[in-house]
Amino acid sequence: MSMYGRDPWGGPLEISNADSATDDDRSRNLDLDRAALSTSSRPLDETQQSWLLAGPGDQGKKKKKYVDLGCLIVSRKLFIWTVGTIVATAALAGFITLIVKTVPRHHHPKPPPDNYTLALHKALMFFNAQRSGRLPKHNNVSWRGNSGMKDGISDTSYGRSLVGGFYDAGDAIKFNFPASFAMTMLSWSVIEYSAKYEAAGELNHVKEIIKWGTDYLLKTFNNSADTIDRIAAQVGVGDTSGGTTPNDHYCWMRPEDIDYPRPVYVCHSCSDLAAEMAAALAAASIVFKDNKAYSQKLVHGAATVWKFAREQRGRYSPQGSDPSLFYNSTSYWDEFVWGGAWMYLATGNSSYLYLSTHPTLAKHAGAFWGGPDYGVFSWDNKLIGAQVLLSRLRLFLSPGYPYEEILRTFHNQTSIVMCSYLPIFTSFNRTKGGLIELNHGRPQPLQYVVSAAFLAAVYSDYLDAADTPGWYCGPNFYSTGVLRNFAQTQIDYVLGKNPRKMSYVVGFGNRYPKHVHHRAASIPKNGVKYSCKGGWKWRDTKKPNPHTIVGAMVAGPDRRDGFRDVRTNYNYTEPTLAGNAGLVAALVALSGEKSGVDKNTIFSAVPPMFPTPPPPPAPWKP
């Protein structure tokens, strides 16, 4: 006898009594059959199928060969091997960690700072020694105090506060023209090398120095207005041709003790000064871009003085004026190219770029005529600085028409100037000790040398960042390393690698000038107030200065590498703001690892070069 039931997989399910099953077994088999029938309406998963298809004898074997993990069945051997491997790996990792933590560590000390970084710390201190006004508590120059606290107000014809800023050199005059250039240079160096400043621990310090300068520049005109008609160009007088009238050159006094009148020189048409001030404020606005309110204040002030520069044409130092005796400006066209470039970088307004790349402006600035001072970067001649800056724009952004033609010209001229710095060319003579004579043997050479060293270093970094291995001088190709080597050899000369084995940066090295032409450093802070002429004994003494004006780069040696450490000879021993700003810029460019420039920060305000494409037209409708 047999029973036939419905097979859930489509065939008959036969239950035969030919086997030896008992009645209870048959009952269980029938129950099983009913369960199978009840599942005929839904598909079974693979586990169920394998269980049902296996015979009773196979069940024990499966349990031995596989491990049921609930949603997954795996081979028992594979499971054991996997778990064992994980446990062994964890044990090994723990053992290694234990060894690493218990073995004593040997920390390799950081390499000592290079000479450029060491000199950078000192060169920045010079600006602390030159501060006028109410000094911050952390100024760190013990022999300096508050001074010039009545500047501007004491001149009744001016009558507004001009407290603050920096004294220019060894005197107590505030010349805004070279001071503005110094702030532009410092800002440019921060924009390019902020990471190097931070690595040296000097980023906050240099930004504080820049702000001290720009805060003062904002005081010299009505910075809240859109249109102005005057700028305070200078505080103090240096002309001694008038006899014995006390002033900042006739009197030898500590700035803290000054009691003679300090008149304010105001200009009503000074395009060179105003355009340089615009450059300083615009460059600083990029440095302080994270301080939105202050950055916008700087941009507005820059736009105001720029408008004044363009509308009220004239030189700030006409013949016979006090500025013409000390910082005479030869023209304002180079400041238009330079200031326009910085205004564009600070605002992104293409009208500034259009102006600074206009061929007529370039022609007036001397871009096409050469001359003995072509390629000499200074407080008076900004053309090559502007050309390097605009070459950067071409290398990284390539703005194209209508700027490309003059940008290509500036780029080519930059290459020519860089060639002229190399020893193989004879555009400039060199001393026997290797110092390039950018001012053709005239006194006070170092300020020009350090500025050229900065341009060479920063331009070589531009080429490296643009994946350009070098540049051509005629048919010959020179690598960027050659240009950087020029910068290093010149700065090394300044720091002591010269025939006299003397560092021209005070406080750096073992041998440096001790009779610096500097009033405050040469008069002891002993509670005695020396009169105008009473301080002459400190000027004329052969004793070293009682105070070390750390970081001051003196005017430098003569064309025969000679140097006279004499206080009264300012052509050798006087430091200046503009000179030290170029030194700081060159030192930071050469310091530390060769990490190159910050490619993007300088373009933070510049919009994309090409406009976004217009939106697609609306769908066509019949």
Coordinates of C-alpha atoms in Angstrom, one line a residue:
M1 CA 0.0 0.0 0.0
S2 CA 1.2 3.5 -0.7
M3 CA 0.0 7.0 -0.2
Y4 CA 0.5 9.8 -2.6
G5 CA 0.6 13.3 -1.5
R6 CA 1.3 16.5 -3.3
D7 CA 5.0 17.2 -3.9
P8 CA 5.6 20.9 -3.4
W9 CA 8.3 20.9 -6.2
G10 CA 5.9 19.5 -8.7
G11 CA 6.1 15.7 -8.3
P12 CA 4.3 13.1 -6.2
L13 CA 5.4 12.5 -2.7
E14 CA 5.2 8.7 -2.0
I15 CA 4.9 7.5 1.6
S16 CA 5.4 3.7 1.5
N17 CA 4.6 1.2 4.3
A18 CA 7.3 -1.0 2.9
D19 CA 9.7 0.5 5.5
S20 CA 9.9 -0.4 9.1
A21 CA 8.4 2.8 10.5
T22 CA 6.0 2.6 13.4
D23 CA 2.6 4.3 13.5
D24 CA 4.1 7.2 15.4
D25 CA 6.7 7.6 12.7
R26 CA 4.1 7.6 10.0
S27 CA 2.2 10.2 11.9
R28 CA 5.3 12.4 12.0
N29 CA 5.9 11.9 8.3
L30 CA 2.4 13.0 7.6
D31 CA 2.8 16.1 9.7
L32 CA 6.0 16.8 7.7
D33 CA 4.0 16.3 4.5
R34 CA 1.4 18.8 5.7
A35 CA 4.1 21.3 6.5
A36 CA 5.5 20.8 3.0
L37 CA 2.1 21.3 1.5
S38 CA 1.6 24.4 3.4
T39 CA 4.8 25.9 1.9
S40 CA 3.9 25.1 -1.6
S41 CA 2.5 28.5 -2.2
R42 CA 5.8 30.3 -1.5
P43 CA 9.4 29.7 -2.7
L44 CA 11.9 28.3 -0.3
D45 CA 15.3 29.8 0.3
E46 CA 18.5 27.8 -0.4
T47 CA 19.0 26.8 3.2
Q48 CA 15.5 25.3 3.4
Q49 CA 15.9 23.6 0.1
S50 CA 19.2 22.0 1.1
W51 CA 17.7 20.9 4.4
L52 CA 14.7 19.3 2.8
L53 CA 16.6 17.6 -0.1
A54 CA 19.1 16.1 2.3
G55 CA 18.3 12.7 3.6
P56 CA 18.1 11.9 7.3
G57 CA 21.6 10.4 7.2
D58 CA 23.1 13.6 5.7
Q59 CA 21.9 15.9 8.5
G60 CA 24.7 14.8 10.9
K61 CA 27.3 15.3 8.3
K62 CA 26.2 18.9 7.5
K63 CA 26.3 19.8 11.1
K64 CA 29.9 18.7 11.3
K65 CA 31.1 20.4 8.1
Y66 CA 29.3 23.8 8.4
V67 CA 28.6 26.5 11.0
D68 CA 25.2 28.3 10.9
L69 CA 25.6 32.0 11.6
G70 CA 21.9 32.7 11.3
C71 CA 21.8 34.5 8.0
L72 CA 24.9 32.7 6.6
I73 CA 26.2 29.1 6.7
V74 CA 30.0 28.8 6.3
S75 CA 32.4 26.0 6.3
R76 CA 33.5 25.1 9.8
K77 CA 37.1 24.9 8.8
L78 CA 37.0 28.3 7.1
F79 CA 35.2 29.8 10.2
I80 CA 37.8 28.4 12.6
W81 CA 40.7 29.5 10.3
T82 CA 39.3 33.1 10.0
V83 CA 38.6 33.5 13.7
G84 CA 42.1 32.2 14.5
T85 CA 43.7 34.5 12.0
I86 CA 41.9 37.5 13.5
V87 CA 42.9 36.6 17.0
A88 CA 46.5 36.0 16.0
T89 CA 46.7 39.3 14.2
A90 CA 45.2 41.2 17.1
A91 CA 47.7 39.5 19.5
L92 CA 50.6 40.4 17.2
A93 CA 49.5 44.0 16.9
G94 CA 49.1 44.3 20.7
F95 CA 52.6 42.8 21.1
I96 CA 54.1 45.3 18.7
T97 CA 52.3 48.2 20.3
L98 CA 53.6 47.1 23.7
I99 CA 57.2 47.0 22.4
V100 CA 56.9 50.4 20.8
K101 CA 55.6 52.0 24.0
T102 CA 58.1 50.3 26.3
V103 CA 61.2 50.9 24.2
P104 CA 62.8 54.3 25.0
R105 CA 62.4 56.9 22.3
H106 CA 65.2 59.0 20.8
H107 CA 63.8 62.3 19.7
H108 CA 65.8 63.9 16.9
P109 CA 66.1 67.6 17.6
K110 CA 65.0 70.1 15.0
P111 CA 67.8 71.4 12.9
P112 CA 69.1 74.7 14.0
P113 CA 67.6 77.7 12.2
D114 CA 69.5 78.8 9.1
N115 CA 71.3 82.2 9.0
Y116 CA 68.5 83.8 7.1
T117 CA 65.9 82.9 9.7
L118 CA 68.2 84.1 12.5
A119 CA 68.8 87.4 10.7
L120 CA 65.0 87.7 10.0
H121 CA 64.3 87.8 13.8
K122 CA 66.7 90.6 14.2
A123 CA 65.8 92.6 11.1
L124 CA 62.2 92.9 12.2
M125 CA 63.3 94.3 15.6
F126 CA 64.6 97.4 13.8
F127 CA 61.0 98.4 13.1
N128 CA 60.2 98.2 16.9
A129 CA 63.1 100.6 17.5
Q130 CA 61.7 103.1 14.9
R131 CA 58.2 103.4 16.3
S132 CA 56.8 106.8 17.0
G133 CA 53.9 107.5 19.3
R134 CA 52.6 105.6 22.3
L135 CA 54.6 102.3 22.3
P136 CA 52.9 99.0 23.0
K137 CA 54.0 97.2 26.2
H138 CA 55.6 94.3 24.3
N139 CA 57.7 96.6 22.0
N140 CA 60.9 94.9 23.4
V141 CA 63.2 97.8 22.9
S142 CA 64.1 98.9 26.5
W143 CA 65.7 102.2 25.5
R144 CA 62.8 103.5 23.6
G145 CA 59.7 105.2 25.0
N146 CA 56.7 107.3 24.0
S147 CA 57.6 110.1 21.6
G148 CA 56.1 112.5 19.1
M149 CA 52.9 112.7 21.2
K150 CA 52.0 116.1 19.9
D151 CA 52.8 115.4 16.2
G152 CA 50.3 117.2 13.9
I153 CA 48.5 119.0 16.8
S154 CA 51.4 121.2 17.6
D155 CA 51.4 122.5 14.1
T156 CA 48.6 125.0 14.3
S157 CA 48.2 125.3 10.6
Y158 CA 47.5 121.5 10.4
G159 CA 45.8 120.9 13.8
R160 CA 45.1 117.2 13.6
S161 CA 46.8 114.3 15.3
L162 CA 49.6 112.5 13.4
V163 CA 50.8 110.5 16.4
G164 CA 52.2 107.2 15.4
G165 CA 54.1 105.7 12.4
F166 CA 57.8 105.2 12.1
Y167 CA 60.8 107.4 12.1
D168 CA 62.6 107.0 8.8
A169 CA 66.2 106.5 9.8
G170 CA 68.7 107.9 12.4
D171 CA 66.7 111.1 12.6
A172 CA 63.2 111.7 13.9
I173 CA 61.5 112.7 10.6
K174 CA 58.5 110.7 9.4
F175 CA 58.8 110.6 5.6
N176 CA 55.6 109.1 4.3
F177 CA 57.0 108.3 0.8
P178 CA 59.7 105.7 1.7
A179 CA 57.6 104.6 4.7
S180 CA 54.7 103.7 2.4
F181 CA 57.1 101.7 0.1
A182 CA 58.4 99.9 3.2
M183 CA 54.9 98.8 4.2
T184 CA 54.2 97.7 0.6
M185 CA 57.3 95.5 0.6
L186 CA 56.6 94.0 4.0
S187 CA 53.0 93.2 2.9
W188 CA 54.2 91.6 -0.4
S189 CA 56.5 89.4 1.5
V190 CA 53.8 88.3 3.9
I191 CA 51.4 87.5 1.1
E192 CA 54.0 85.3 -0.6
Y193 CA 55.6 83.7 2.4
S194 CA 53.2 83.7 5.3
A195 CA 53.9 80.0 5.9
K196 CA 57.7 80.8 6.3
Y197 CA 56.9 83.7 8.7
E198 CA 54.7 81.4 10.7
A199 CA 57.4 78.7 10.8
A200 CA 59.9 81.3 12.1
G201 CA 57.3 82.5 14.7
E202 CA 57.2 86.0 13.2
L203 CA 53.9 86.2 11.4
N204 CA 52.0 88.0 14.1
H205 CA 55.0 90.3 14.7
V206 CA 55.3 91.4 11.0
K207 CA 51.6 91.9 10.7
E208 CA 51.7 94.1 13.8
I209 CA 54.5 96.1 12.2
I210 CA 52.5 96.6 9.0
K211 CA 49.3 97.6 10.9
W212 CA 51.4 100.2 12.9
G213 CA 52.4 101.7 9.6
T214 CA 49.0 101.5 7.8
D215 CA 47.1 102.9 10.8
Y216 CA 49.4 105.9 10.6
L217 CA 49.0 106.3 6.8
L218 CA 45.2 106.4 7.3
K219 CA 45.7 109.3 9.6
T220 CA 47.4 111.4 7.0
F221 CA 44.2 112.1 5.0
N222 CA 40.5 111.9 5.4
N223 CA 40.2 108.2 5.0
S224 CA 36.4 108.2 5.5
A225 CA 35.8 110.4 2.4
D226 CA 35.7 109.4 -1.2
T227 CA 37.4 112.5 -2.4
I228 CA 40.3 114.5 -0.8
D229 CA 42.4 117.5 -1.7
R230 CA 45.4 117.1 0.5
I231 CA 47.7 114.6 2.2
A232 CA 50.2 115.0 5.1
A233 CA 53.4 114.0 3.4
Q234 CA 56.0 114.5 6.2
V235 CA 56.3 115.4 9.9
G236 CA 59.5 117.1 10.9
V237 CA 62.1 119.1 8.9
G238 CA 65.7 118.1 8.0
D239 CA 67.0 121.1 6.0
T240 CA 69.9 122.6 8.0
S241 CA 70.8 125.2 5.3
G242 CA 68.8 127.9 7.2
G243 CA 71.4 128.1 10.0
T244 CA 70.9 127.2 13.6
T245 CA 67.1 126.7 13.7
P246 CA 66.4 123.6 15.8
N247 CA 65.1 120.7 13.7
D248 CA 65.4 117.0 13.3
H249 CA 68.8 117.1 11.7
Y250 CA 70.4 120.0 13.5
C251 CA 69.5 118.7 16.9
W252 CA 70.9 115.4 18.2
M253 CA 68.3 114.3 20.8
R254 CA 66.4 111.3 21.8
P255 CA 63.0 111.3 20.2
E256 CA 61.5 111.1 23.7
D257 CA 63.1 114.5 24.6
I258 CA 62.2 116.5 21.5
D259 CA 60.9 120.0 22.4
Y260 CA 61.4 121.9 19.2
P261 CA 58.6 122.5 16.6
R262 CA 57.8 119.7 14.2
P263 CA 56.0 121.2 11.2
V264 CA 53.7 119.1 9.0
Y265 CA 54.5 119.2 5.2
V266 CA 51.1 119.0 3.3
C267 CA 50.8 118.4 -0.4
H268 CA 47.9 119.2 -2.6
S269 CA 49.1 117.5 -5.8
C270 CA 51.4 114.5 -5.1
S271 CA 50.6 111.6 -7.4
D272 CA 53.7 109.7 -6.6
L273 CA 53.1 109.7 -2.8
A274 CA 49.4 109.1 -3.1
A275 CA 49.8 106.2 -5.6
E276 CA 52.5 104.6 -3.3
M277 CA 50.2 105.0 -0.3
A278 CA 47.4 103.3 -2.4
A279 CA 49.8 100.4 -3.1
A280 CA 50.7 100.1 0.6
L281 CA 47.0 100.2 1.8
A282 CA 45.9 97.8 -1.0
A283 CA 48.7 95.3 -0.3
A284 CA 48.0 95.4 3.4
S285 CA 44.2 94.8 2.8
I286 CA 45.2 91.4 1.4
V287 CA 47.4 90.7 4.4
F288 CA 44.4 91.4 6.7
K289 CA 41.8 89.8 4.5
D290 CA 40.6 87.7 7.5
N291 CA 39.8 90.9 9.4
K292 CA 37.0 91.9 7.1
A293 CA 36.3 95.3 8.6
Y294 CA 39.9 96.5 8.7
S295 CA 40.6 95.1 5.2
Q296 CA 37.6 97.0 3.8
K297 CA 38.8 100.2 5.6
L298 CA 42.2 99.8 3.9
V299 CA 40.6 99.2 0.5
H300 CA 38.4 102.3 0.8
G301 CA 41.4 104.4 1.9
A302 CA 43.5 103.0 -1.0
A303 CA 40.7 103.9 -3.5
T304 CA 40.5 107.5 -2.0
V305 CA 44.2 108.3 -2.3
W306 CA 44.3 106.6 -5.7
K307 CA 41.6 108.9 -7.0
F308 CA 43.5 111.8 -5.6
A309 CA 46.7 110.6 -7.3
R310 CA 45.0 110.4 -10.7
E311 CA 43.1 113.7 -10.5
Q312 CA 45.6 116.0 -8.8
R313 CA 48.8 115.4 -10.9
G314 CA 52.1 116.4 -9.6
R315 CA 55.2 115.3 -7.7
Y316 CA 55.2 115.4 -4.0
S317 CA 58.8 116.8 -3.9
P318 CA 59.0 119.9 -6.1
Q319 CA 62.4 121.5 -6.2
G320 CA 63.3 123.4 -3.1
S321 CA 60.9 121.5 -0.8
D322 CA 62.2 119.6 2.2
P323 CA 61.4 116.2 0.8
S324 CA 63.4 116.9 -2.4
L325 CA 66.5 117.1 -0.3
F326 CA 66.2 113.6 1.1
Y327 CA 63.6 111.5 -0.8
N328 CA 63.2 113.3 -4.2
S329 CA 60.8 111.5 -6.5
T330 CA 61.8 111.5 -10.1
S331 CA 58.3 110.8 -11.5
Y332 CA 54.9 109.4 -10.7
W333 CA 54.4 107.1 -13.7
D334 CA 56.1 104.1 -12.2
E335 CA 53.9 104.5 -9.1
F336 CA 50.8 104.5 -11.4
V337 CA 51.9 101.1 -12.8
W338 CA 52.8 99.7 -9.4
G339 CA 49.8 101.1 -7.5
G340 CA 47.4 100.1 -10.2
A341 CA 48.6 96.5 -10.0
W342 CA 48.1 96.4 -6.3
M343 CA 44.7 98.1 -6.5
Y344 CA 43.6 95.4 -9.0
L345 CA 44.9 92.6 -6.7
A346 CA 43.1 94.1 -3.7
T347 CA 39.8 94.8 -5.5
G348 CA 39.5 92.6 -8.6
N349 CA 38.3 95.7 -10.5
S350 CA 39.6 95.3 -14.0
S351 CA 39.8 99.0 -14.7
Y352 CA 42.9 99.1 -12.5
L353 CA 44.5 96.3 -14.5
Y354 CA 43.6 98.0 -17.7
L355 CA 45.3 101.1 -16.5
S356 CA 48.5 99.5 -15.2
T357 CA 48.9 97.5 -18.5
H358 CA 48.3 100.5 -20.8
P359 CA 51.2 100.9 -23.2
T360 CA 51.2 104.7 -22.9
L361 CA 51.6 104.4 -19.1
A362 CA 54.3 101.8 -19.5
K363 CA 56.1 104.1 -21.9
H364 CA 56.0 107.1 -19.5
A365 CA 57.2 104.9 -16.7
G366 CA 60.4 104.1 -18.7
A367 CA 59.5 100.5 -19.7
F368 CA 60.9 100.9 -23.2
W369 CA 63.9 103.2 -22.9
G370 CA 66.3 101.4 -20.5
G371 CA 68.8 103.8 -18.9
P372 CA 71.4 103.3 -16.2
D373 CA 68.9 102.7 -13.4
Y374 CA 66.7 100.3 -15.4
G375 CA 66.0 97.3 -13.2
V376 CA 67.0 99.0 -10.0
F377 CA 64.2 98.6 -7.5
S378 CA 63.9 101.3 -4.8
W379 CA 61.6 103.7 -2.9
D380 CA 61.8 105.9 -6.0
N381 CA 61.7 103.4 -8.9
K382 CA 58.9 100.8 -8.7
L383 CA 58.8 99.8 -12.4
I384 CA 60.7 96.5 -12.1
G385 CA 58.7 95.6 -9.0
A386 CA 55.5 96.2 -10.9
Q387 CA 56.7 94.1 -13.8
V388 CA 57.6 91.2 -11.6
L389 CA 54.2 91.4 -9.9
L390 CA 52.3 91.6 -13.3
S391 CA 54.5 88.7 -14.6
R392 CA 53.1 86.7 -11.7
L393 CA 49.6 87.5 -12.9
R394 CA 50.5 86.2 -16.4
L395 CA 52.2 83.1 -15.2
F396 CA 49.3 81.9 -13.0
L397 CA 46.1 83.5 -14.3
S398 CA 46.9 84.4 -17.9
P399 CA 44.1 87.0 -18.3
G400 CA 44.5 87.2 -22.1
Y401 CA 43.1 90.0 -24.2
P402 CA 43.3 93.0 -23.9
Y403 CA 46.1 92.7 -21.3
E404 CA 48.3 90.0 -22.9
E405 CA 50.4 92.1 -25.1
I406 CA 51.8 94.4 -22.4
L407 CA 51.9 91.6 -19.9
R408 CA 54.1 89.6 -22.3
T409 CA 56.3 92.6 -22.7
F410 CA 56.6 93.1 -19.0
H411 CA 57.4 89.4 -18.6
N412 CA 60.1 89.6 -21.2
Q413 CA 61.5 92.7 -19.6
T414 CA 61.5 91.0 -16.2
S415 CA 63.6 88.2 -17.8
I416 CA 66.1 90.7 -19.1
V417 CA 66.4 92.4 -15.7
M418 CA 67.0 89.0 -14.1
C419 CA 69.7 88.3 -16.6
S420 CA 71.3 91.6 -15.8
Y421 CA 71.7 90.5 -12.1
L422 CA 73.8 87.5 -13.1
P423 CA 77.6 87.8 -12.9
I424 CA 78.1 86.7 -16.5
F425 CA 76.5 89.9 -17.7
T426 CA 78.0 93.4 -17.4
S427 CA 75.0 95.6 -16.9
F428 CA 76.2 96.3 -13.4
N429 CA 79.7 96.2 -12.0
R430 CA 80.6 94.2 -8.9
T431 CA 83.0 94.9 -6.1
K432 CA 86.0 92.6 -5.7
G433 CA 84.1 91.0 -2.8
G434 CA 81.1 90.2 -5.1
L435 CA 78.6 92.9 -4.2
I436 CA 76.5 94.1 -7.2
E437 CA 76.7 97.8 -7.7
L438 CA 73.1 98.6 -8.6
N439 CA 73.6 102.3 -7.7
H440 CA 76.9 102.4 -9.8
G441 CA 79.3 102.9 -6.9
R442 CA 77.3 105.7 -5.3
P443 CA 76.9 105.6 -1.4
Q444 CA 74.4 103.6 0.5
P445 CA 74.3 100.5 -1.8
L446 CA 72.8 97.9 0.4
Q447 CA 69.1 99.0 0.2
Y448 CA 69.2 98.4 -3.6
V449 CA 71.0 95.1 -3.2
V450 CA 68.6 93.5 -0.8
S451 CA 65.5 94.6 -2.8
A452 CA 67.0 93.1 -6.0
A453 CA 67.8 89.9 -4.0
F454 CA 64.1 89.7 -3.0
L455 CA 62.9 90.2 -6.6
A456 CA 65.3 87.4 -7.8
A457 CA 64.2 85.0 -5.1
V458 CA 60.5 85.6 -5.5
Y459 CA 60.7 85.4 -9.3
S460 CA 62.6 82.1 -9.1
D461 CA 59.8 80.8 -6.8
Y462 CA 57.2 82.0 -9.3
L463 CA 58.9 80.0 -12.1
D464 CA 59.2 77.0 -9.9
A465 CA 55.5 77.2 -8.9
A466 CA 54.6 77.5 -12.6
D467 CA 56.6 74.3 -13.3
T468 CA 59.1 76.4 -15.4
P469 CA 62.7 75.2 -14.8
G470 CA 64.3 78.5 -15.8
W471 CA 64.4 81.3 -18.4
Y472 CA 66.4 82.4 -21.4
C473 CA 69.1 85.1 -21.5
G474 CA 69.5 85.4 -25.3
P475 CA 70.2 81.9 -26.6
N476 CA 71.3 80.6 -23.2
F477 CA 69.0 78.9 -20.7
Y478 CA 69.5 79.4 -17.0
S479 CA 67.8 77.4 -14.3
T480 CA 65.9 79.0 -11.4
G481 CA 68.7 77.8 -9.1
V482 CA 71.1 80.3 -10.7
L483 CA 68.8 83.2 -9.9
R484 CA 68.3 82.0 -6.3
N485 CA 72.1 81.6 -6.0
F486 CA 72.4 85.3 -6.9
A487 CA 70.0 86.3 -4.1
Q488 CA 71.9 84.1 -1.6
T489 CA 75.4 85.4 -2.5
Q490 CA 74.2 89.0 -2.1
I491 CA 72.5 88.4 1.2
D492 CA 75.4 86.4 2.4
Y493 CA 77.7 89.4 1.7
V494 CA 75.4 91.6 3.8
L495 CA 75.5 89.0 6.7
G496 CA 79.3 88.9 6.8
K497 CA 80.6 86.9 3.8
N498 CA 82.6 89.8 2.6
P499 CA 86.3 90.9 2.5
R500 CA 85.9 92.7 5.9
K501 CA 84.2 89.7 7.5
M502 CA 81.7 92.2 8.9
S503 CA 78.0 91.8 9.2
Y504 CA 76.2 94.9 8.1
V505 CA 73.1 93.9 10.1
V506 CA 73.6 95.2 13.7
G507 CA 73.5 92.4 16.3
F508 CA 74.0 89.6 13.8
G509 CA 77.3 87.7 13.9
N510 CA 80.3 88.5 16.0
R511 CA 81.4 91.7 14.1
Y512 CA 79.0 94.4 13.2
P513 CA 78.9 98.3 13.2
K514 CA 79.0 99.7 16.7
H515 CA 78.7 103.4 15.8
V516 CA 75.4 103.4 14.0
H517 CA 74.2 106.9 12.9
H518 CA 71.1 106.8 15.1
R519 CA 70.1 109.4 17.7
A520 CA 68.2 107.2 20.1
A521 CA 70.7 104.4 20.1
S522 CA 73.7 106.8 20.6
I523 CA 72.4 108.7 23.6
P524 CA 72.2 106.9 27.0
K525 CA 68.8 106.5 28.7
N526 CA 70.1 107.9 32.0
G527 CA 67.3 110.3 33.0
V528 CA 69.2 113.3 31.6
K529 CA 67.5 115.3 29.0
Y530 CA 70.1 116.6 26.6
S531 CA 69.4 119.8 24.7
C532 CA 69.5 120.2 21.0
K533 CA 73.2 121.0 20.9
G534 CA 74.0 119.2 24.2
G535 CA 73.6 115.9 22.4
W536 CA 76.3 116.6 20.0
K537 CA 78.9 115.1 22.3
W538 CA 77.2 111.8 21.9
R539 CA 77.1 112.3 18.1
D540 CA 80.8 113.1 17.9
T541 CA 82.2 110.6 20.5
K542 CA 84.3 107.7 19.3
K543 CA 82.8 105.4 21.9
P544 CA 80.4 102.8 20.7
N545 CA 76.7 103.4 21.0
P546 CA 75.3 102.7 24.5
H547 CA 72.4 100.9 22.9
T548 CA 72.5 98.2 20.3
I549 CA 69.9 98.9 17.6
V550 CA 69.3 95.2 16.8
G551 CA 68.5 94.3 13.2
A552 CA 69.4 97.7 11.7
M553 CA 71.0 97.2 8.2
V554 CA 73.4 100.1 7.8
A555 CA 73.9 102.0 4.5
G556 CA 76.8 99.7 3.6
P557 CA 80.4 99.6 2.2
D558 CA 81.9 101.6 -0.6
R559 CA 82.7 100.3 -4.1
R560 CA 86.1 99.0 -2.8
D561 CA 84.4 96.9 -0.1
G562 CA 85.6 99.4 2.5
F563 CA 83.6 100.5 5.5
R564 CA 84.1 103.2 8.1
D565 CA 82.3 102.6 11.3
V566 CA 81.9 106.3 12.1
R567 CA 78.7 107.7 13.5
T568 CA 78.9 111.0 11.7
N569 CA 79.3 109.4 8.2
Y570 CA 75.7 108.4 7.5
N571 CA 76.7 107.1 4.0
Y572 CA 78.2 104.2 5.8
T573 CA 76.4 103.8 9.1
E574 CA 72.8 105.0 8.8
P575 CA 69.9 102.5 8.5
T576 CA 66.5 103.2 6.9
L577 CA 63.0 101.9 6.9
A578 CA 63.0 101.1 3.1
G579 CA 66.4 99.3 3.4
N580 CA 65.3 97.1 6.2
A581 CA 62.0 96.3 4.5
G582 CA 63.9 95.0 1.5
L583 CA 66.2 93.0 3.8
V584 CA 63.3 91.4 5.6
A585 CA 61.6 90.5 2.4
A586 CA 64.8 88.9 1.0
L587 CA 65.5 87.0 4.2
V588 CA 62.1 85.4 4.5
A589 CA 62.2 84.4 0.8
L590 CA 65.5 82.6 1.4
S591 CA 64.8 81.2 4.8
G592 CA 63.8 77.7 5.9
E593 CA 62.8 75.0 3.5
K594 CA 62.4 75.9 -0.2
S595 CA 58.6 75.7 0.0
G596 CA 58.0 78.4 -2.5
V597 CA 55.3 81.0 -2.7
D598 CA 51.7 81.0 -1.6
K599 CA 50.1 80.8 -5.1
N600 CA 46.5 81.8 -4.2
T601 CA 46.3 84.4 -1.4
I602 CA 47.3 87.3 -3.6
F603 CA 44.4 86.5 -6.0
S604 CA 41.8 86.2 -3.2
A605 CA 39.9 89.3 -4.4
V606 CA 40.4 88.6 -8.2
P607 CA 37.3 87.2 -9.9
P608 CA 37.6 84.4 -12.5
M609 CA 39.3 85.7 -15.6
F610 CA 36.5 84.6 -17.9
P611 CA 32.8 85.3 -17.3
T612 CA 30.5 82.4 -16.7
P613 CA 28.7 81.2 -19.8
P614 CA 25.1 82.4 -20.3
P615 CA 22.3 80.1 -19.3
P616 CA 20.9 77.9 -22.0
P617 CA 17.9 79.3 -23.9
A618 CA 14.4 78.4 -22.8
P619 CA 12.8 75.3 -24.5
W620 CA 11.3 76.0 -27.9
K621 CA 7.6 76.4 -28.0
P622 CA 5.5 76.3 -31.2

